[in-house]
Tab-separated table of C-alpha atoms and ligand atoms in Angstrom:
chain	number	residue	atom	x	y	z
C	26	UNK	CA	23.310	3.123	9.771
C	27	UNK	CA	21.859	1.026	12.855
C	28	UNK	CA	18.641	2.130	12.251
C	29	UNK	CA	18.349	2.402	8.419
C	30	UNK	CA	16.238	-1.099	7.261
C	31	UNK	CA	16.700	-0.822	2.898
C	32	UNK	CA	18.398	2.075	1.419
C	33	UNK	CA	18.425	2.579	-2.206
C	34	UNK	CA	21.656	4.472	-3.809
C	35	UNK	CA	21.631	5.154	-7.588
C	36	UNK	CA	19.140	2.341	-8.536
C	37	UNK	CA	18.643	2.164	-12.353
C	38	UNK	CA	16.830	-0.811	-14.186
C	39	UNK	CA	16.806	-1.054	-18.056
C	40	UNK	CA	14.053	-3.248	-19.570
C	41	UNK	CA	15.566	-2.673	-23.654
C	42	UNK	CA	14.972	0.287	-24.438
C	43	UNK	CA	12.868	1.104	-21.384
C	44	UNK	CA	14.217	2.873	-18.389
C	45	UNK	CA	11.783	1.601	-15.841
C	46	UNK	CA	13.682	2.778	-12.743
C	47	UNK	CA	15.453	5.790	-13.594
C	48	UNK	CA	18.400	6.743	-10.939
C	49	UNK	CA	16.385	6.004	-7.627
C	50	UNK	CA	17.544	6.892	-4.345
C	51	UNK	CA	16.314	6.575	-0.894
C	52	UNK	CA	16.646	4.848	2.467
C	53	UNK	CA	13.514	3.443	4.901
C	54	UNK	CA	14.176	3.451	8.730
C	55	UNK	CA	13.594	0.492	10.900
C	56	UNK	CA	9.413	0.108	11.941
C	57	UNK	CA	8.558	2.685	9.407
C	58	UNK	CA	5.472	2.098	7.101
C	59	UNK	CA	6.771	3.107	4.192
C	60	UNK	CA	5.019	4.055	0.539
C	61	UNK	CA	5.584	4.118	-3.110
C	62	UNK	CA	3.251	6.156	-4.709
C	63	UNK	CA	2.637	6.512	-8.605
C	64	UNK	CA	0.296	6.221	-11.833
C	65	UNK	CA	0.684	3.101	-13.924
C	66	UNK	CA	3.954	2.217	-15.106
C	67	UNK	CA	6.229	4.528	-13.144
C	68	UNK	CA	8.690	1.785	-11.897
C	69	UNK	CA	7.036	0.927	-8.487
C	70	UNK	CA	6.842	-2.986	-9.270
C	71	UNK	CA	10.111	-3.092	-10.251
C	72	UNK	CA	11.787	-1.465	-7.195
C	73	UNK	CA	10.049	-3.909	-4.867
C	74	UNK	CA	11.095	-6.669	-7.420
C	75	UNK	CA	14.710	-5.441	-7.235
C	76	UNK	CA	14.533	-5.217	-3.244
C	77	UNK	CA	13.046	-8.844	-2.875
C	78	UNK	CA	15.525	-10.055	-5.547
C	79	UNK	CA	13.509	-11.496	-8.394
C	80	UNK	CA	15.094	-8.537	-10.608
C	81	UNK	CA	18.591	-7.172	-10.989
C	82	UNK	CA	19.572	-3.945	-10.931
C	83	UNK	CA	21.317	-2.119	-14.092
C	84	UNK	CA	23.314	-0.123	-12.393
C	85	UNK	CA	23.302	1.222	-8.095
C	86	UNK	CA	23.360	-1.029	-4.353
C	87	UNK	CA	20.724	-2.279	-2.954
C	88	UNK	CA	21.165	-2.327	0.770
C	89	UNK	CA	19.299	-4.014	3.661
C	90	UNK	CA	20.131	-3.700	7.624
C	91	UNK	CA	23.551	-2.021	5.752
C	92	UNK	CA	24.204	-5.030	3.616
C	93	UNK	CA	24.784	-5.090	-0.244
C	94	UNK	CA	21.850	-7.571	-1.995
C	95	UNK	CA	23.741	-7.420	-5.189
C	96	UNK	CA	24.396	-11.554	-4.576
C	97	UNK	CA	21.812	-12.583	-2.501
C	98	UNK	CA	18.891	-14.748	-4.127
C	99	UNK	CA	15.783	-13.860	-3.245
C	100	UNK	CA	15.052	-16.722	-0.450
C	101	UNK	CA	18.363	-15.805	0.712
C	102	UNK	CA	16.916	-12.394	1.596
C	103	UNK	CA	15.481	-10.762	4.873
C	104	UNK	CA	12.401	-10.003	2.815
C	105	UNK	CA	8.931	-11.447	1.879
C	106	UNK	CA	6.719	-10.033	-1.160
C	107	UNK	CA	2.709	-10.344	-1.127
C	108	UNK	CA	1.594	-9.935	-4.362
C	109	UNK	CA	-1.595	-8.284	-5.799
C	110	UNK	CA	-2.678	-12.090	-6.559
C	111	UNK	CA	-2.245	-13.201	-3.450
C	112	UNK	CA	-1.122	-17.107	-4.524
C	113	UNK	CA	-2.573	-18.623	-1.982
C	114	UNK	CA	-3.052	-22.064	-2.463
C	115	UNK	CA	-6.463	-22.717	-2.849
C	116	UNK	CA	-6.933	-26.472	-2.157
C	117	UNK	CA	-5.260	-26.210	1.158
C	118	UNK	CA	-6.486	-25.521	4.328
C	119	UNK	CA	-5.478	-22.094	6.415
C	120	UNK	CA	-3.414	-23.813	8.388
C	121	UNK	CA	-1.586	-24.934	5.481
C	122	UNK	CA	-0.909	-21.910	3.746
C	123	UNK	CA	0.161	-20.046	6.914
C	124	UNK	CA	2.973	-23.026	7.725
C	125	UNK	CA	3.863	-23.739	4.067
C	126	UNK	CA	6.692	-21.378	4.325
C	127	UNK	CA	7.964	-22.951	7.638
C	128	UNK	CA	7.872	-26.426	6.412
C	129	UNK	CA	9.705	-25.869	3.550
C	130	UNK	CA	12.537	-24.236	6.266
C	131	UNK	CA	12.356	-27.304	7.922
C	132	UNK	CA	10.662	-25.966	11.474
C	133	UNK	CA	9.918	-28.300	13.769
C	134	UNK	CA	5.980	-29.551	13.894
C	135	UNK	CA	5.817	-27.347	17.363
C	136	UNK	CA	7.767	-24.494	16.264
C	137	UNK	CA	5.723	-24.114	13.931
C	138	UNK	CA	2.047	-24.338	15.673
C	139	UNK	CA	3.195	-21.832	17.712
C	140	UNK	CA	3.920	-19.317	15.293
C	141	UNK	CA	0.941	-20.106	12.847
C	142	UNK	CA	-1.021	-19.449	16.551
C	143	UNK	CA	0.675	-16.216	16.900
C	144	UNK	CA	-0.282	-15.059	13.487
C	145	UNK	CA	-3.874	-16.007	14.401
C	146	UNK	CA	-4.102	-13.780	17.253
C	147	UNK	CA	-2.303	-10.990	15.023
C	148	UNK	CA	-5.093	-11.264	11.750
C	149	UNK	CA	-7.621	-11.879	14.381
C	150	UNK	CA	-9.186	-15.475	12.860
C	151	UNK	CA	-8.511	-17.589	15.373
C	152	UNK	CA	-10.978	-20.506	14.205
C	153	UNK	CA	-10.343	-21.405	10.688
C	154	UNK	CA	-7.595	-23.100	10.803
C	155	UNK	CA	-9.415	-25.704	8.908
C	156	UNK	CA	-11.035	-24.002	6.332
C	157	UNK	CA	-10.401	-23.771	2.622
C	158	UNK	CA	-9.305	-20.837	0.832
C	159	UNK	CA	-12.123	-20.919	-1.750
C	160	UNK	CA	-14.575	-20.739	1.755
C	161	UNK	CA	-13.562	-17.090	2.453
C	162	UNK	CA	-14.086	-13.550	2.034
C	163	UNK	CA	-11.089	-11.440	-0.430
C	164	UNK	CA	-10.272	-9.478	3.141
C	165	UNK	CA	-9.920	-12.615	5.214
C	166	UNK	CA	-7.981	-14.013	1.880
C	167	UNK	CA	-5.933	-11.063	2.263
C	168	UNK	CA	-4.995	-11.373	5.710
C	169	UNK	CA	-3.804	-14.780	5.022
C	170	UNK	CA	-1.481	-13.815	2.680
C	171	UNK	CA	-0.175	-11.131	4.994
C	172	UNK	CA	0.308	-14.093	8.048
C	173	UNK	CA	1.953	-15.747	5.172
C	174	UNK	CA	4.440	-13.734	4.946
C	175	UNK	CA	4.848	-12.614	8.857
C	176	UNK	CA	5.273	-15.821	9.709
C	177	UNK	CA	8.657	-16.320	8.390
C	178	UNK	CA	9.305	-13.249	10.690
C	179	UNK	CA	11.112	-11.029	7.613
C	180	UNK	CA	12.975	-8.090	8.119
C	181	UNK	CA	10.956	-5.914	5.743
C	182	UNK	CA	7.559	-6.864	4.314
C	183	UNK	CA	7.085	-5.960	0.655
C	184	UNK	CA	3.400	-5.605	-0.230
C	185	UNK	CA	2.132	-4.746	-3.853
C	186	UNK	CA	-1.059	-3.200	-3.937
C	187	UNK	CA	-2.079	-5.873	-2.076
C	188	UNK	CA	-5.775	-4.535	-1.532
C	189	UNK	CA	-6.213	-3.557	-4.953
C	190	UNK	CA	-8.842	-6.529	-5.702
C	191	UNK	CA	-11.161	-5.065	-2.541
C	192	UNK	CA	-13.873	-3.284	-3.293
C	193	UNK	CA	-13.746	0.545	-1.338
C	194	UNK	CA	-15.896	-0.341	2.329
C	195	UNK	CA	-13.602	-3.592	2.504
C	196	UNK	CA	-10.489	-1.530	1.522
C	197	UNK	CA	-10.814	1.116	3.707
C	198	UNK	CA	-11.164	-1.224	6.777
C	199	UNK	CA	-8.386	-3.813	5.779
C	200	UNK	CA	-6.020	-0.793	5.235
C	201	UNK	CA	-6.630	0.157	9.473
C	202	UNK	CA	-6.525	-3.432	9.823
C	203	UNK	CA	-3.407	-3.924	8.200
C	204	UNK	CA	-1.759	-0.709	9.975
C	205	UNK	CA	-2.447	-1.897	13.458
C	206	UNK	CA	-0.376	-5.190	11.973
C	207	UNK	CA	2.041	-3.215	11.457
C	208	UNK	CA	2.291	-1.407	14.792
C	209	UNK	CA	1.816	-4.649	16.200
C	210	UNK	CA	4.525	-6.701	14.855
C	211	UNK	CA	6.932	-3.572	14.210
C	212	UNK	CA	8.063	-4.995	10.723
C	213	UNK	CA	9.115	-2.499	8.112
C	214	UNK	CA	6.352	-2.145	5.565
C	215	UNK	CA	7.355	-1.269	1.940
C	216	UNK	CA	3.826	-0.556	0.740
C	217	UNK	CA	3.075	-0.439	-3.058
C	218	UNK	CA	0.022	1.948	-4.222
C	219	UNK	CA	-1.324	3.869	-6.955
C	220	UNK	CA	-3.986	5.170	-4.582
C	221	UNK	CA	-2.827	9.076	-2.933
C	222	UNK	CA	-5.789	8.408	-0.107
C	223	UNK	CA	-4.490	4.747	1.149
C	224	UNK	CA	-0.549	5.794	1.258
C	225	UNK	CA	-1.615	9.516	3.077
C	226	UNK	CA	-3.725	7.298	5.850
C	227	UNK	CA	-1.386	4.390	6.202
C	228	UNK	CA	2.438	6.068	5.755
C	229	UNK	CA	4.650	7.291	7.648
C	230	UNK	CA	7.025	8.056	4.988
C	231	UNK	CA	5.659	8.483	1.211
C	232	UNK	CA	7.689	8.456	-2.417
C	233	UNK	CA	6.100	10.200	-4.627
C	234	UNK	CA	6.961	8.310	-8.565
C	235	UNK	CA	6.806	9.666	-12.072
C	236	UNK	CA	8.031	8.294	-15.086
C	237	UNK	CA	10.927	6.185	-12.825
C	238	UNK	CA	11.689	8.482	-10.979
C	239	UNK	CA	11.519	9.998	-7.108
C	240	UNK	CA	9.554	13.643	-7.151
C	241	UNK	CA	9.352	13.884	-3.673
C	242	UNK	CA	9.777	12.061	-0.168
C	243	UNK	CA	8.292	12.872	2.895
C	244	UNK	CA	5.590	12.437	5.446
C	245	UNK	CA	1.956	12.707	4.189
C	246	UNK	CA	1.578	16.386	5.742
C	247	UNK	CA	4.779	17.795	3.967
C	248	UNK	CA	3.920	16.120	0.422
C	249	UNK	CA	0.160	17.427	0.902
C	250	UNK	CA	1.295	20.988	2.107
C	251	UNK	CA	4.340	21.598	0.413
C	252	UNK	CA	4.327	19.750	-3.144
C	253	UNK	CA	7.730	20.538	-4.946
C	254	UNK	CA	6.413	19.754	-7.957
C	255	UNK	CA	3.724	19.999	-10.074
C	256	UNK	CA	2.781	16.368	-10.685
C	257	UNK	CA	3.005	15.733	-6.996
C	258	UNK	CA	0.521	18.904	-6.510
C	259	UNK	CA	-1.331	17.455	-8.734
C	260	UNK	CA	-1.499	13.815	-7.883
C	261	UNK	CA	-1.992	14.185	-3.998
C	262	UNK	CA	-5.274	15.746	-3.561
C	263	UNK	CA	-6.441	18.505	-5.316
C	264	UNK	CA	-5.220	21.904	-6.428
C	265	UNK	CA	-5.585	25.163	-8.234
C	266	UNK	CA	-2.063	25.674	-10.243
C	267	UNK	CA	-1.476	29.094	-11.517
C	268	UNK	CA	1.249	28.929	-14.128
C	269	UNK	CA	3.369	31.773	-15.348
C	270	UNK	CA	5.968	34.310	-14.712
C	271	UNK	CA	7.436	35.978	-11.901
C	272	UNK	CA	7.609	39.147	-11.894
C	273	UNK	CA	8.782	40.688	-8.755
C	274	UNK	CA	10.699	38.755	-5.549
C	275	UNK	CA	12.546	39.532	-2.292
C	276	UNK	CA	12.035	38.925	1.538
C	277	UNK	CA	10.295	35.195	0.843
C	278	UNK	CA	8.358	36.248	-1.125
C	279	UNK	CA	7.317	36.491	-4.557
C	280	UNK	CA	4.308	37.936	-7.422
C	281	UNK	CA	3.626	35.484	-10.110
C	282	UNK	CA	1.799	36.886	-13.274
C	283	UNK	CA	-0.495	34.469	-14.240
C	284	UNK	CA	-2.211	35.714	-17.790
C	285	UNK	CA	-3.071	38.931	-15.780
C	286	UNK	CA	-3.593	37.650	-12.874
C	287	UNK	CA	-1.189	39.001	-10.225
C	288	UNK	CA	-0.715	36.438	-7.343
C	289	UNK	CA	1.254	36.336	-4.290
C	290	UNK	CA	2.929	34.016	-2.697
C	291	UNK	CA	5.128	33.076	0.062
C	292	UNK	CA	9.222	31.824	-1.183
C	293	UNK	CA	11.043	29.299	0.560
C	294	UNK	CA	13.530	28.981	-1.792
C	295	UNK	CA	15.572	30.907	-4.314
C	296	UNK	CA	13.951	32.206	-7.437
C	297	UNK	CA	14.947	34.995	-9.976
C	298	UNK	CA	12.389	37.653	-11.700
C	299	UNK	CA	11.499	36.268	-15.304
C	300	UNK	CA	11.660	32.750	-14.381
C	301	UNK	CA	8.417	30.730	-15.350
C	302	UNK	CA	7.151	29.359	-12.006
C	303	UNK	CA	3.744	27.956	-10.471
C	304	UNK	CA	1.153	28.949	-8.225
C	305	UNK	CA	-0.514	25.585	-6.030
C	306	UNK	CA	-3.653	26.855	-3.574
C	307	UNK	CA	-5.970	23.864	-2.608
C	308	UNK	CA	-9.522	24.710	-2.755
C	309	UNK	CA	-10.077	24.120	1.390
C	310	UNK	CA	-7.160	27.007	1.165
C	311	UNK	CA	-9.038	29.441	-0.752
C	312	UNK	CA	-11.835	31.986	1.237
C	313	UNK	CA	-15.364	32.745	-0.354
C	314	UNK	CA	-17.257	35.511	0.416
C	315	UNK	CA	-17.381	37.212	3.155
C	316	UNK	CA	-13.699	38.525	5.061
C	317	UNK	CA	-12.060	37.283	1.442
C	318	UNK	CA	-11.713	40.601	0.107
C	319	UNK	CA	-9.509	41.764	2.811
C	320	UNK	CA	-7.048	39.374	2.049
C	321	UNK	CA	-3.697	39.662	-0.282
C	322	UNK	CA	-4.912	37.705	-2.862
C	323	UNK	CA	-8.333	39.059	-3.511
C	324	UNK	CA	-10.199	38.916	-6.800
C	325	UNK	CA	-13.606	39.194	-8.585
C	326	UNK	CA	-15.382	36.290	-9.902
C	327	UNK	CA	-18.654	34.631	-10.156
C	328	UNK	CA	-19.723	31.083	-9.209
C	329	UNK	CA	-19.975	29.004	-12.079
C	330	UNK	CA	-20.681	25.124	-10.549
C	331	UNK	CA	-22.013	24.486	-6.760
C	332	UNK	CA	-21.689	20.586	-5.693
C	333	UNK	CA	-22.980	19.959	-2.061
C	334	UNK	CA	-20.463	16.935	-0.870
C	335	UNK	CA	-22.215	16.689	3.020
C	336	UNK	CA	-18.936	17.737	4.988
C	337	UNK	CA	-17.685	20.509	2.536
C	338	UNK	CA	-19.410	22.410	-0.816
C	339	UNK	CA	-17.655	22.524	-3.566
C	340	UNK	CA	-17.517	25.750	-5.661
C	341	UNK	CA	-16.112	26.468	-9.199
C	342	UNK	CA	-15.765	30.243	-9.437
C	343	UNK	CA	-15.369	32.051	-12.970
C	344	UNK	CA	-12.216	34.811	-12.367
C	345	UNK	CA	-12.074	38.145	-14.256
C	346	UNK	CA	-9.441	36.945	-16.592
C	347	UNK	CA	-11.365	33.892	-17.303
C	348	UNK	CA	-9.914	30.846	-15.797
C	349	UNK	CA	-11.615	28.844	-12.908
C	350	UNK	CA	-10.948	28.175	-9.708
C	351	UNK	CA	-12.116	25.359	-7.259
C	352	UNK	CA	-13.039	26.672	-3.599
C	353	UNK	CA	-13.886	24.031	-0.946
C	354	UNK	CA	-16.038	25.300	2.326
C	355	UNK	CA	-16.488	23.233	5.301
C	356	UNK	CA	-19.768	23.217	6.317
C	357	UNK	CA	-19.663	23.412	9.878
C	358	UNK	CA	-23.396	24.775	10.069
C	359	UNK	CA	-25.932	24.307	7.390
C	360	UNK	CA	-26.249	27.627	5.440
C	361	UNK	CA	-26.982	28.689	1.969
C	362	UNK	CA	-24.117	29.067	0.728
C	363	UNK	CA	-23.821	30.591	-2.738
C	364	UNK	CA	-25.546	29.815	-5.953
C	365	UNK	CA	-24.464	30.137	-9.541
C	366	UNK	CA	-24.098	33.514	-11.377
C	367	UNK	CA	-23.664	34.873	-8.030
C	368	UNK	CA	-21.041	37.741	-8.386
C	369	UNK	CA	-18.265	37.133	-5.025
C	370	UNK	CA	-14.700	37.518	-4.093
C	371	UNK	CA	-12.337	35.143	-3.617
C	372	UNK	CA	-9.252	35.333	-1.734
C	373	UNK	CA	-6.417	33.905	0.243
C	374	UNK	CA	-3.031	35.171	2.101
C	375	UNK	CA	0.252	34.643	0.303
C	376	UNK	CA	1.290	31.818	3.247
C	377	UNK	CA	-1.287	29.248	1.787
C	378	UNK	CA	-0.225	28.960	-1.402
C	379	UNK	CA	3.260	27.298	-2.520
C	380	UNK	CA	5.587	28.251	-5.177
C	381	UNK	CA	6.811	26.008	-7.085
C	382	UNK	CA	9.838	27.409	-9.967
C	383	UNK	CA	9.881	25.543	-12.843
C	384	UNK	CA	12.883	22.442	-12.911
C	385	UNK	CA	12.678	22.184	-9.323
C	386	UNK	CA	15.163	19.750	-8.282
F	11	ATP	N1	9.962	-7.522	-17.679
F	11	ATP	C1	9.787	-6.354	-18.311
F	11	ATP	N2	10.173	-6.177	-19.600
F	11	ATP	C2	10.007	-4.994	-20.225
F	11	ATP	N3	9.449	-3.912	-19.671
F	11	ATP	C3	9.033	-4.015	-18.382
F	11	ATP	C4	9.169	-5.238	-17.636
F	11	ATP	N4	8.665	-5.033	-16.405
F	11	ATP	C5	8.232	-3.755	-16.375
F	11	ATP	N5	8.462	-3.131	-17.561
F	11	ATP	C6	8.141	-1.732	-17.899
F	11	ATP	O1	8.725	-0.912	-16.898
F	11	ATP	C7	7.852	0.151	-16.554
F	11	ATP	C8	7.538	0.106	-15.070
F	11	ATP	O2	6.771	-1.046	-14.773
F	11	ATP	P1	6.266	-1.400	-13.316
F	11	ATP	O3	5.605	-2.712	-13.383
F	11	ATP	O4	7.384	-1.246	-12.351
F	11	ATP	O5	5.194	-0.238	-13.072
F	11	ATP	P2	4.190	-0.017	-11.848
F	11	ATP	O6	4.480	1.334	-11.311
F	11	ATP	O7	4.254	-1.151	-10.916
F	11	ATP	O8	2.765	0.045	-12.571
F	11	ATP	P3	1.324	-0.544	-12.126
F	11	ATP	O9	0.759	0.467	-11.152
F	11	ATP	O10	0.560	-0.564	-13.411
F	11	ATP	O11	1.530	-1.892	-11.541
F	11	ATP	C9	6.636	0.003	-17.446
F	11	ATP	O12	6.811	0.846	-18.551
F	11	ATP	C10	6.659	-1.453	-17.846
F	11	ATP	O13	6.064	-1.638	-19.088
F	12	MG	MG1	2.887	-2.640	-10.372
């Protein structure tokens, strides 16, 4: 338990008719930098507004450092929430905002310097103190409303899609910025997102949300590499998916007939013959060319699309029973690659793709 920060067991939340948050479970360790990942609508809001108490649960405990929430207000609470709109108060200075907290708590007026001080050292704006809101940038606004928040020195630091308002260079730099933050302070981080790139570069630990519910938890390698389901294939990077039947299976491993297509593939887990099961190969998996039609999974096909992307080329390849596939090649020296209408082979070992039977768990 000593090291478990928030732990989730059998979280439901009923809006009406509306099962936002559909029998959640999980638990976040102590320091981690952890993600909830999802489209639109999935529920990931409402968990964070469960944890931080502005919401109630319909049914399951909400725990933090091993303690039940269910009748703790939300100020009450070893959490703090930054919202997408950061409400910040505009008309005050820095200073202000940072310390707001703290002088609502009652801190005395050296207490507090020193910790506003600290926090100016961590965001790395030592200097303006003094300024107005309105008078800077959306990523130094931002890291105000992170210091915000560290300042009261919470357990767990909720944060909901706090960088969404950033435009991509700015985004991309505040989400390093905010990660050494992280390491720095050692808070737990309970990181909102609907973006797959931001929660793969800043997590350590990643939910993966559909429809209110957990797919799939784990560290950005395992979710990328071993999806257990198709949306989370799907959603995290890209991926061929070969759907259909299998049709023979044994030794881990197993054939899946896709429309005529027979494909191999490695079996971690238990499936039966007849069951209707799918094939996920990411393109950077996939060979081109040359050495492909040695491999297990070898087929005919001819290039359909070429998009030259600077570190990799992108192809689209036409197979013999009609459906696409997308191949992506490194280009580690500059070659011609192929163009389209050129007839090639495709092909990959049975290790690099993942099988995934339909209703996994
Ligand atoms: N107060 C509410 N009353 C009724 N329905 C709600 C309420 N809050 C959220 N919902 C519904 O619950 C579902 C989950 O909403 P939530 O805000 O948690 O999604 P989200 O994953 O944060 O989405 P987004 O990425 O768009 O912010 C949605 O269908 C939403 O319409
Ligand atoms: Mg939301």
């Amino acid at each position: 338990m000593g090291d478990i920060d928030v732990e989730l067991r059998g979280v439901t939340k009923r809006f009406g008719s509306v099962t936002a948050v559909d029998n959640v479970s999980f638990h976040i360790k102590k320091g981690e930098f952890f993600s909830l990942l999802g489209p639109s609508g999935c529920g990931k809001t409402t968990i964070l507004r469960m944890v931080s108490g502005f919401e109630t649960p319909t049914e399951g405990v909400i725990e933090i450092g091993g303690e039940d929430m269910s009748r703790r207000v939300p100020f009450k609470r070893p959490t703090n929430l930054v919202f997408q709109h950061l409400a910040l108060f505009p008309h005050l200075t820095v200073y202000k905002n940072i310390a707001f907290g703290l002088e609502m708590k009652g801190f005395s007026k050296s207490e507090i310097r020193k910790r506003v001080d600290e926090m100016f050292d961590l965001i790395q704006l030592q200097g303006y103190a003094e300024r107005k809101i309105s008078q800077l940038s959306g990523g130094q606004k931002q890291r105000i409303a992170i210091a915000r928040a560290l300042v009261n020195h919470p357990t767990v630091l909720l944060l909901d899609e706090p960088l969404g308002a950033l435009d991509l260079k700015l985004r991309e730099q505040m989400q390093l910025e905010l990660k050494r933050i992280q390491r720095e302070v050692g808070t737990t981080f309970v990181y909102v997102t609907h973006d797959q790139k931001e929660a793969i570069t800043m997590s350590n630990s990643i939910a993966v949300m559909n429809n209110g519910i957990v797919e799939q938890i784990g560290d950005a390698g395992e979710i990328y590499e071993n999806p257990r389901t198709v949306f989370v294939a799907n959603f995290i990077g890209e991926t061929n998916l070969f759907d259909g039947t299998v049709s023979s299976n044994g030794n881990g491993a197993a054939t899946v007939d896709c429309a005529g297509l027979a494909v191999k593939v490695a079996a971690n887990g238990p499936v039966m013959d007849g069951q209707r099961a799918s094939v996920s190969v990411r393109p950077e998996k996939i060979r081109i060319g040359a050495g492909s039609d040695t491999l297990t999974n070898s087929y005919e096909g001819v290039v359909e699309d070429v998009v030259y992307q600077g570190s990799t080329t992108s192809y689209r390849v036409r197979l013999g029973n009609g459906r696409d596939v997308n191949v992506a090649v490194q280009n580690t020296e500059r070659s011609d690659g192929f163009s389209p209408g050129a007839a090639i082979k495709v092909g990959w070992e049975p290790e690099r793709g993942v099988l995934i039977p339909e209703h996994a768990p």
